[in-house]
Amino acid sequence: MTKPLQIPPAAYDALLDNLPFQVWQMTYDCSYGRVNKAHAAFLGKPRDEIEKQPVEMIWPQPEASVMITRIRSVFESRQRETHEQWLVDAEGNRKVMCIDMAPVTDDAGVVQFLACSAVDLTEQWEAERDLELCRENADAEATKNIAQTVDLVWSAVSSLVHLAETLDENASMHLKRLSESCRVVATVLSFNSVYSQSLDYDFIHMLQQACLLHDIGKAGVPDSILLKPGKLTREEFDEVKKHTTNAAETLLQTIPNLTRSAMFQMAVDIALSHHERWDGKGYPVGLKGDEIPLSAQIVAICDVYDALRSVRPYKPALTHEVSMTEIRRECGTQFNPALCDAFFHCEEEIRHIYDDVQTK
């Protein structure tokens, strides 16, 4: 039998150092193992100051918390993960990095460490952004005309929503809190996260309006199900789940001429996808990770918090502290870890929004 090739440690380190991208190892306790020259240069530290050090000693917040969440998730799932993240290098330059984390197991299948790598996608991202800007400029005049029509129609739609909600004060207060919470969380997420470039003023402004229509599909669900005080049967829950697709279909059929509007598309995305989960176990499609539109992810976490704090036919209202504990429990499963970090960062403001716009 041919013996496996044994590579001396010095030769192995030399091989890693000659790679044109960053490579490092990560242990179960979220500490660094071996680090190649490219990764040490990105961090601006000698290797002996990085290796065997915990992540939180090397990276600032919130990057350290996001990395720890992802490291633990890969160890527990034993599944390889690839994601994009904005990071700041030793010279203060913001870079968008494609980070890959692969579990390395022993013969018994136990994960020994994570083999991690990072490729700089900044130039590619900038080229794609410039191309998109050219396309946008080419359509600027047409977009301006459409936008004027959209604003008029959307104003009418929002007015109708608010008029209908005056018949149900609880629902009206819920929408006000949801709109404000989405604004706060999106604003925090816009600072130093992989989503920073997407979360400009226009996105946040549209989000505050588009989220108002997230549950319009429930108009087609019988009150006997929506107001049921006990646990729903499987058939009843299947009916409730239809409110996502019903909402999207209603929007598309009601105002089909606005399908090119960014705000209209956001409203459809939110209505359809705000019950999807980060781990892919949501509905109606089972989208996973960033397959879920960012707008729907933001609405989802804010909507869940508000539901936890509110009285429902099937449960009492929970305190802020208990509600935050529930959300922390779902970080990385139901919710995007980066989004959770932003939500926790502004939790006092979220608490004040609920308390100030309290249901009477």
GROMACS .gro file of C-alpha atoms in nm:
model
  360
    1MET     CA    1   0.000   0.000   0.000
    2THR     CA    2   0.130   0.344  -0.092
    3LYS     CA    3   0.191   0.565   0.209
    4PRO     CA    4   0.028   0.910   0.208
    5LEU     CA    5   0.261   1.195   0.119
    6GLN     CA    6   0.401   1.361   0.432
    7ILE     CA    7   0.466   1.734   0.389
    8PRO     CA    8   0.714   1.882   0.640
    9PRO     CA    9   0.566   2.170   0.846
   10ALA     CA   10   0.812   2.422   0.700
   11ALA     CA   11   0.721   2.322   0.344
   12TYR     CA   12   0.351   2.336   0.433
   13ASP     CA   13   0.389   2.692   0.570
   14ALA     CA   14   0.583   2.794   0.259
   15LEU     CA   15   0.306   2.654   0.040
   16LEU     CA   16   0.042   2.856   0.229
   17ASP     CA   17   0.251   3.173   0.211
   18ASN     CA   18   0.279   3.145  -0.167
   19LEU     CA   19  -0.098   3.141  -0.212
   20PRO     CA   20  -0.234   3.471  -0.352
   21PHE     CA   21  -0.526   3.474  -0.107
   22GLN     CA   22  -0.570   3.465   0.270
   23VAL     CA   23  -0.568   3.130   0.454
   24TRP     CA   24  -0.601   3.051   0.824
   25GLN     CA   25  -0.723   2.786   1.067
   26MET     CA   26  -0.990   2.839   1.333
   27THR     CA   27  -1.045   2.622   1.642
   28TYR     CA   28  -1.370   2.532   1.819
   29ASP     CA   29  -1.308   2.795   2.088
   30CYS     CA   30  -1.289   3.058   1.811
   31SER     CA   31  -0.911   3.099   1.835
   32TYR     CA   32  -0.667   3.120   1.546
   33GLY     CA   33  -0.451   2.828   1.438
   34ARG     CA   34  -0.202   2.866   1.153
   35VAL     CA   35  -0.214   3.190   0.953
   36ASN     CA   36  -0.057   3.254   0.614
   37LYS     CA   37   0.136   3.567   0.514
   38ALA     CA   38  -0.155   3.720   0.319
   39HIS     CA   39  -0.394   3.705   0.615
   40ALA     CA   40  -0.132   3.842   0.857
   41ALA     CA   41  -0.069   4.131   0.614
   42PHE     CA   42  -0.442   4.206   0.591
   43LEU     CA   43  -0.461   4.224   0.971
   44GLY     CA   44  -0.136   4.421   0.995
   45LYS     CA   45   0.006   4.194   1.265
   46PRO     CA   46   0.292   3.943   1.287
   47ARG     CA   47   0.179   3.583   1.278
   48ASP     CA   48   0.294   3.513   1.635
   49GLU     CA   49   0.055   3.786   1.755
   50ILE     CA   50  -0.238   3.624   1.574
   51GLU     CA   51  -0.194   3.249   1.613
   52LYS     CA   52  -0.354   3.099   1.928
   53GLN     CA   53  -0.534   3.428   1.994
   54PRO     CA   54  -0.918   3.446   2.023
   55VAL     CA   55  -1.106   3.620   1.744
   56GLU     CA   56  -1.225   3.902   1.970
   57MET     CA   57  -0.861   3.995   2.043
   58ILE     CA   58  -0.784   4.033   1.674
   59TRP     CA   59  -1.101   4.178   1.522
   60PRO     CA   60  -1.308   4.478   1.638
   61GLN     CA   61  -1.681   4.464   1.699
   62PRO     CA   62  -1.921   4.390   1.537
   63GLU     CA   63  -1.701   4.187   1.300
   64ALA     CA   64  -1.577   3.963   1.583
   65SER     CA   65  -1.932   3.871   1.693
   66VAL     CA   66  -2.037   3.792   1.336
   67MET     CA   67  -1.732   3.569   1.286
   68ILE     CA   68  -1.783   3.385   1.615
   69THR     CA   69  -2.146   3.313   1.523
   70ARG     CA   70  -2.045   3.177   1.182
   71ILE     CA   71  -1.755   2.969   1.322
   72ARG     CA   72  -1.978   2.801   1.579
   73SER     CA   73  -2.246   2.741   1.318
   74VAL     CA   74  -2.001   2.558   1.088
   75PHE     CA   75  -1.862   2.350   1.376
   76GLU     CA   76  -2.212   2.247   1.482
   77SER     CA   77  -2.350   2.180   1.134
   78ARG     CA   78  -2.025   2.033   0.997
   79GLN     CA   79  -2.126   2.198   0.669
   80ARG     CA   80  -1.902   2.421   0.461
   81GLU     CA   81  -2.011   2.785   0.445
   82THR     CA   82  -1.923   3.062   0.201
   83HIS     CA   83  -2.033   3.422   0.247
   84GLU     CA   84  -1.936   3.778   0.152
   85GLN     CA   85  -1.848   4.033   0.419
   86TRP     CA   86  -1.717   4.389   0.426
   87LEU     CA   87  -1.397   4.410   0.631
   88VAL     CA   88  -1.142   4.683   0.700
   89ASP     CA   89  -0.773   4.601   0.638
   90ALA     CA   90  -0.473   4.722   0.836
   91GLU     CA   91  -0.452   5.040   0.625
   92GLY     CA   92  -0.815   5.132   0.686
   93ASN     CA   93  -0.942   5.027   0.343
   94ARG     CA   94  -1.288   4.870   0.326
   95LYS     CA   95  -1.279   4.544   0.131
   96VAL     CA   96  -1.553   4.304   0.033
   97MET     CA   97  -1.418   3.956   0.101
   98CYS     CA   98  -1.551   3.617  -0.005
   99ILE     CA   99  -1.487   3.403   0.304
  100ASP     CA  100  -1.497   3.022   0.290
  101MET     CA  101  -1.506   2.809   0.607
  102ALA     CA  102  -1.461   2.432   0.561
  103PRO     CA  103  -1.467   2.183   0.852
  104VAL     CA  104  -1.169   1.942   0.867
  105THR     CA  105  -1.258   1.614   1.041
  106ASP     CA  106  -1.060   1.321   1.180
  107ASP     CA  107  -1.122   0.955   1.095
  108ALA     CA  108  -1.408   0.947   1.348
  109GLY     CA  109  -1.582   1.238   1.178
  110VAL     CA  110  -1.507   1.486   1.459
  111VAL     CA  111  -1.433   1.839   1.340
  112GLN     CA  112  -1.075   1.928   1.441
  113PHE     CA  113  -1.060   2.280   1.301
  114LEU     CA  114  -1.195   2.501   1.022
  115ALA     CA  115  -0.985   2.565   0.713
  116CYS     CA  116  -1.067   2.924   0.624
  117SER     CA  117  -0.982   3.134   0.321
  118ALA     CA  118  -1.068   3.481   0.196
  119VAL     CA  119  -1.055   3.625  -0.156
  120ASP     CA  120  -1.073   4.001  -0.216
  121LEU     CA  121  -1.373   4.077  -0.442
  122THR     CA  122  -1.351   4.455  -0.409
  123GLU     CA  123  -1.235   4.524  -0.766
  124GLN     CA  124  -1.502   4.293  -0.908
  125TRP     CA  125  -1.766   4.454  -0.686
  126GLU     CA  126  -1.659   4.805  -0.792
  127ALA     CA  127  -1.666   4.706  -1.161
  128GLU     CA  128  -2.017   4.565  -1.122
  129ARG     CA  129  -2.126   4.876  -0.936
  130ASP     CA  130  -1.987   5.103  -1.209
  131LEU     CA  131  -2.165   4.896  -1.475
  132GLU     CA  132  -2.489   4.922  -1.281
  133LEU     CA  133  -2.445   5.300  -1.251
  134CYS     CA  134  -2.406   5.323  -1.629
  135ARG     CA  135  -2.728   5.130  -1.676
  136GLU     CA  136  -2.908   5.346  -1.425
  137ASN     CA  137  -2.789   5.667  -1.591
  138ALA     CA  138  -2.907   5.540  -1.929
  139ASP     CA  139  -3.257   5.490  -1.788
  140ALA     CA  140  -3.255   5.799  -1.565
  141GLU     CA  141  -3.518   5.998  -1.753
  142ALA     CA  142  -3.757   5.706  -1.787
  143THR     CA  143  -3.705   5.619  -1.420
  144LYS     CA  144  -3.784   5.976  -1.318
  145ASN     CA  145  -4.115   5.969  -1.501
  146ILE     CA  146  -4.207   5.631  -1.357
  147ALA     CA  147  -4.110   5.745  -1.009
  148GLN     CA  148  -4.347   6.040  -1.025
  149THR     CA  149  -4.634   5.809  -1.115
  150VAL     CA  150  -4.529   5.561  -0.849
  151ASP     CA  151  -4.525   5.827  -0.578
  152LEU     CA  152  -4.879   5.930  -0.660
  153VAL     CA  153  -5.013   5.576  -0.669
  154TRP     CA  154  -4.817   5.468  -0.362
  155SER     CA  155  -4.946   5.765  -0.167
  156ALA     CA  156  -5.299   5.653  -0.248
  157VAL     CA  157  -5.221   5.291  -0.153
  158SER     CA  158  -5.067   5.396   0.181
  159SER     CA  159  -5.364   5.617   0.255
  160LEU     CA  160  -5.598   5.325   0.198
  161VAL     CA  161  -5.389   5.107   0.429
  162HIS     CA  162  -5.401   5.364   0.707
  163LEU     CA  163  -5.772   5.419   0.654
  164ALA     CA  164  -5.838   5.047   0.686
  165GLU     CA  165  -5.617   5.020   0.994
  166THR     CA  166  -5.818   5.286   1.177
  167LEU     CA  167  -6.085   5.017   1.210
  168ASP     CA  168  -5.837   4.814   1.417
  169GLU     CA  169  -5.629   5.028   1.652
  170ASN     CA  170  -5.403   4.737   1.751
  171ALA     CA  171  -5.308   4.673   1.389
  172SER     CA  172  -5.256   5.045   1.330
  173MET     CA  173  -5.015   5.071   1.623
  174HIS     CA  174  -4.836   4.757   1.502
  175LEU     CA  175  -4.771   4.913   1.160
  176LYS     CA  176  -4.641   5.235   1.311
  177ARG     CA  177  -4.401   5.046   1.536
  178LEU     CA  178  -4.292   4.816   1.254
  179SER     CA  179  -4.216   5.106   1.020
  180GLU     CA  180  -4.008   5.287   1.283
  181SER     CA  181  -3.826   4.972   1.395
  182CYS     CA  182  -3.734   4.886   1.036
  183ARG     CA  183  -3.593   5.236   0.990
  184VAL     CA  184  -3.377   5.211   1.303
  185VAL     CA  185  -3.243   4.860   1.231
  186ALA     CA  186  -3.172   4.937   0.864
  187THR     CA  187  -2.987   5.255   0.962
  188VAL     CA  188  -2.764   5.068   1.210
  189LEU     CA  189  -2.704   4.791   0.955
  190SER     CA  190  -2.596   5.054   0.700
  191PHE     CA  191  -2.282   5.124   0.905
  192ASN     CA  192  -1.984   4.894   0.849
  193SER     CA  193  -2.162   4.580   0.731
  194VAL     CA  194  -2.158   4.381   0.408
  195TYR     CA  195  -2.496   4.542   0.332
  196SER     CA  196  -2.374   4.902   0.372
  197GLN     CA  197  -2.375   4.978   0.000
  198SER     CA  198  -2.740   4.869  -0.037
  199LEU     CA  199  -2.878   5.056   0.261
  200ASP     CA  200  -2.888   5.414   0.139
  201TYR     CA  201  -3.151   5.676   0.222
  202ASP     CA  202  -3.380   5.569  -0.065
  203PHE     CA  203  -3.377   5.204   0.047
  204ILE     CA  204  -3.461   5.291   0.406
  205HIS     CA  205  -3.732   5.537   0.300
  206MET     CA  206  -3.892   5.276   0.072
  207LEU     CA  207  -3.864   5.011   0.344
  208GLN     CA  208  -4.067   5.224   0.587
  209GLN     CA  209  -4.352   5.242   0.336
  210ALA     CA  210  -4.331   4.900   0.173
  211CYS     CA  211  -4.343   4.718   0.508
  212LEU     CA  212  -4.696   4.852   0.565
  213LEU     CA  213  -4.829   4.595   0.317
  214HIS     CA  214  -4.648   4.291   0.458
  215ASP     CA  215  -4.962   4.118   0.590
  216ILE     CA  216  -5.230   4.227   0.343
  217GLY     CA  217  -5.263   3.864   0.236
  218LYS     CA  218  -5.422   3.783   0.574
  219ALA     CA  219  -5.740   3.944   0.444
  220GLY     CA  220  -5.801   3.611   0.271
  221VAL     CA  221  -5.752   3.403   0.586
  222PRO     CA  222  -6.069   3.334   0.791
  223ASP     CA  223  -6.094   3.516   1.126
  224SER     CA  224  -6.176   3.181   1.289
  225ILE     CA  225  -5.815   3.083   1.216
  226LEU     CA  226  -5.643   3.418   1.276
  227LEU     CA  227  -5.819   3.472   1.610
  228LYS     CA  228  -5.811   3.111   1.729
  229PRO     CA  229  -5.693   3.105   2.094
  230GLY     CA  230  -5.543   2.756   2.077
  231LYS     CA  231  -5.282   2.582   1.866
  232LEU     CA  232  -5.357   2.565   1.493
  233THR     CA  233  -5.403   2.234   1.319
  234ARG     CA  234  -5.173   2.151   1.028
  235GLU     CA  235  -5.452   2.237   0.784
  236GLU     CA  236  -5.517   2.571   0.956
  237PHE     CA  237  -5.147   2.660   0.955
  238ASP     CA  238  -5.132   2.577   0.583
  239GLU     CA  239  -5.410   2.832   0.533
  240VAL     CA  240  -5.217   3.095   0.730
  241LYS     CA  241  -4.904   3.034   0.523
  242LYS     CA  242  -5.097   3.121   0.207
  243HIS     CA  243  -5.111   3.487   0.316
  244THR     CA  244  -4.760   3.539   0.176
  245THR     CA  245  -4.837   3.425  -0.178
  246ASN     CA  246  -5.186   3.580  -0.162
  247ALA     CA  247  -5.030   3.918  -0.078
  248ALA     CA  248  -4.783   3.905  -0.366
  249GLU     CA  249  -5.055   3.801  -0.612
  250THR     CA  250  -5.285   4.077  -0.486
  251LEU     CA  251  -5.018   4.343  -0.540
  252LEU     CA  252  -4.928   4.215  -0.886
  253GLN     CA  253  -5.291   4.200  -0.996
  254THR     CA  254  -5.394   4.532  -0.842
  255ILE     CA  255  -5.118   4.754  -0.976
  256PRO     CA  256  -4.939   4.556  -1.252
  257ASN     CA  257  -4.811   4.868  -1.428
  258LEU     CA  258  -4.577   4.945  -1.136
  259THR     CA  259  -4.372   4.626  -1.155
  260ARG     CA  260  -4.065   4.829  -1.260
  261SER     CA  261  -4.087   5.042  -0.946
  262ALA     CA  262  -3.824   4.966  -0.682
  263MET     CA  263  -4.070   5.040  -0.404
  264PHE     CA  264  -4.336   4.815  -0.554
  265GLN     CA  265  -4.085   4.531  -0.596
  266MET     CA  266  -3.975   4.578  -0.236
  267ALA     CA  267  -4.337   4.554  -0.119
  268VAL     CA  268  -4.381   4.228  -0.312
  269ASP     CA  269  -4.050   4.090  -0.175
  270ILE     CA  270  -4.151   4.171   0.182
  271ALA     CA  271  -4.504   4.034   0.154
  272LEU     CA  272  -4.381   3.712  -0.007
  273SER     CA  273  -4.064   3.646   0.195
  274HIS     CA  274  -4.099   3.787   0.548
  275HIS     CA  275  -4.161   3.435   0.684
  276GLU     CA  276  -3.854   3.282   0.520
  277ARG     CA  277  -3.574   3.175   0.757
  278TRP     CA  278  -3.196   3.216   0.742
  279ASP     CA  279  -3.158   2.835   0.771
  280GLY     CA  280  -3.395   2.769   0.481
  281LYS     CA  281  -3.677   2.623   0.693
  282GLY     CA  282  -3.927   2.904   0.640
  283TYR     CA  283  -4.207   2.953   0.390
  284PRO     CA  284  -4.345   2.980   0.124
  285VAL     CA  285  -4.038   2.887  -0.085
  286GLY     CA  286  -3.773   2.782   0.167
  287LEU     CA  287  -3.521   3.048   0.070
  288LYS     CA  288  -3.192   3.032   0.260
  289GLY     CA  289  -2.939   3.295   0.372
  290ASP     CA  290  -2.909   3.594   0.143
  291GLU     CA  291  -3.145   3.436  -0.108
  292ILE     CA  292  -3.401   3.613   0.112
  293PRO     CA  293  -3.439   3.980   0.010
  294LEU     CA  294  -3.271   4.207   0.266
  295SER     CA  295  -3.589   4.412   0.304
  296ALA     CA  296  -3.784   4.098   0.402
  297GLN     CA  297  -3.511   3.995   0.649
  298ILE     CA  298  -3.531   4.331   0.826
  299VAL     CA  299  -3.911   4.326   0.840
  300ALA     CA  300  -3.906   3.966   0.971
  301ILE     CA  301  -3.694   4.035   1.279
  302CYS     CA  302  -3.882   4.356   1.363
  303ASP     CA  303  -4.219   4.185   1.309
  304VAL     CA  304  -4.124   3.892   1.536
  305TYR     CA  305  -4.012   4.127   1.814
  306ASP     CA  306  -4.337   4.321   1.793
  307ALA     CA  307  -4.541   3.999   1.795
  308LEU     CA  308  -4.355   3.873   2.102
  309ARG     CA  309  -4.421   4.197   2.289
  310SER     CA  310  -4.790   4.202   2.194
  311VAL     CA  311  -5.095   4.014   2.322
  312ARG     CA  312  -5.226   3.754   2.080
  313PRO     CA  313  -5.535   3.529   2.108
  314TYR     CA  314  -5.302   3.235   2.172
  315LYS     CA  315  -5.044   3.400   2.406
  316PRO     CA  316  -4.978   3.685   2.651
  317ALA     CA  317  -4.741   3.972   2.584
  318LEU     CA  318  -4.375   3.909   2.672
  319THR     CA  319  -4.136   4.158   2.829
  320HIS     CA  320  -3.860   4.324   2.629
  321GLU     CA  321  -3.596   4.111   2.803
  322VAL     CA  322  -3.772   3.781   2.734
  323SER     CA  323  -3.838   3.886   2.374
  324MET     CA  324  -3.469   3.966   2.319
  325THR     CA  325  -3.374   3.627   2.465
  326GLU     CA  326  -3.606   3.457   2.216
  327ILE     CA  327  -3.450   3.648   1.925
  328ARG     CA  328  -3.096   3.566   2.045
  329ARG     CA  329  -3.195   3.199   2.049
  330GLU     CA  330  -3.290   3.221   1.681
  331CYS     CA  331  -2.975   3.405   1.570
  332GLY     CA  332  -2.814   3.205   1.289
  333THR     CA  333  -3.120   2.984   1.244
  334GLN     CA  334  -3.425   3.203   1.189
  335PHE     CA  335  -3.233   3.529   1.151
  336ASN     CA  336  -2.921   3.654   0.974
  337PRO     CA  337  -2.636   3.684   1.234
  338ALA     CA  338  -2.528   4.023   1.097
  339LEU     CA  339  -2.887   4.147   1.121
  340CYS     CA  340  -2.911   4.016   1.478
  341ASP     CA  341  -2.601   4.214   1.573
  342ALA     CA  342  -2.756   4.532   1.435
  343PHE     CA  343  -3.083   4.460   1.615
  344PHE     CA  344  -2.907   4.401   1.948
  345HIS     CA  345  -2.703   4.718   1.897
  346CYS     CA  346  -3.019   4.932   1.886
  347GLU     CA  347  -3.234   4.727   2.126
  348GLU     CA  348  -3.295   5.020   2.363
  349GLU     CA  349  -3.430   5.231   2.078
  350ILE     CA  350  -3.648   4.938   1.970
  351ARG     CA  351  -3.778   4.910   2.326
  352HIS     CA  352  -3.864   5.281   2.331
  353ILE     CA  353  -4.047   5.256   1.998
  354TYR     CA  354  -4.271   4.984   2.138
  355ASP     CA  355  -4.329   5.166   2.466
  356ASP     CA  356  -4.397   5.501   2.296
  357VAL     CA  357  -4.639   5.354   2.039
  358GLN     CA  358  -4.806   5.120   2.286
  359THR     CA  359  -5.133   4.950   2.208
  360LYS     CA  360  -5.408   5.093   2.424
   0.00000   0.00000   0.00000
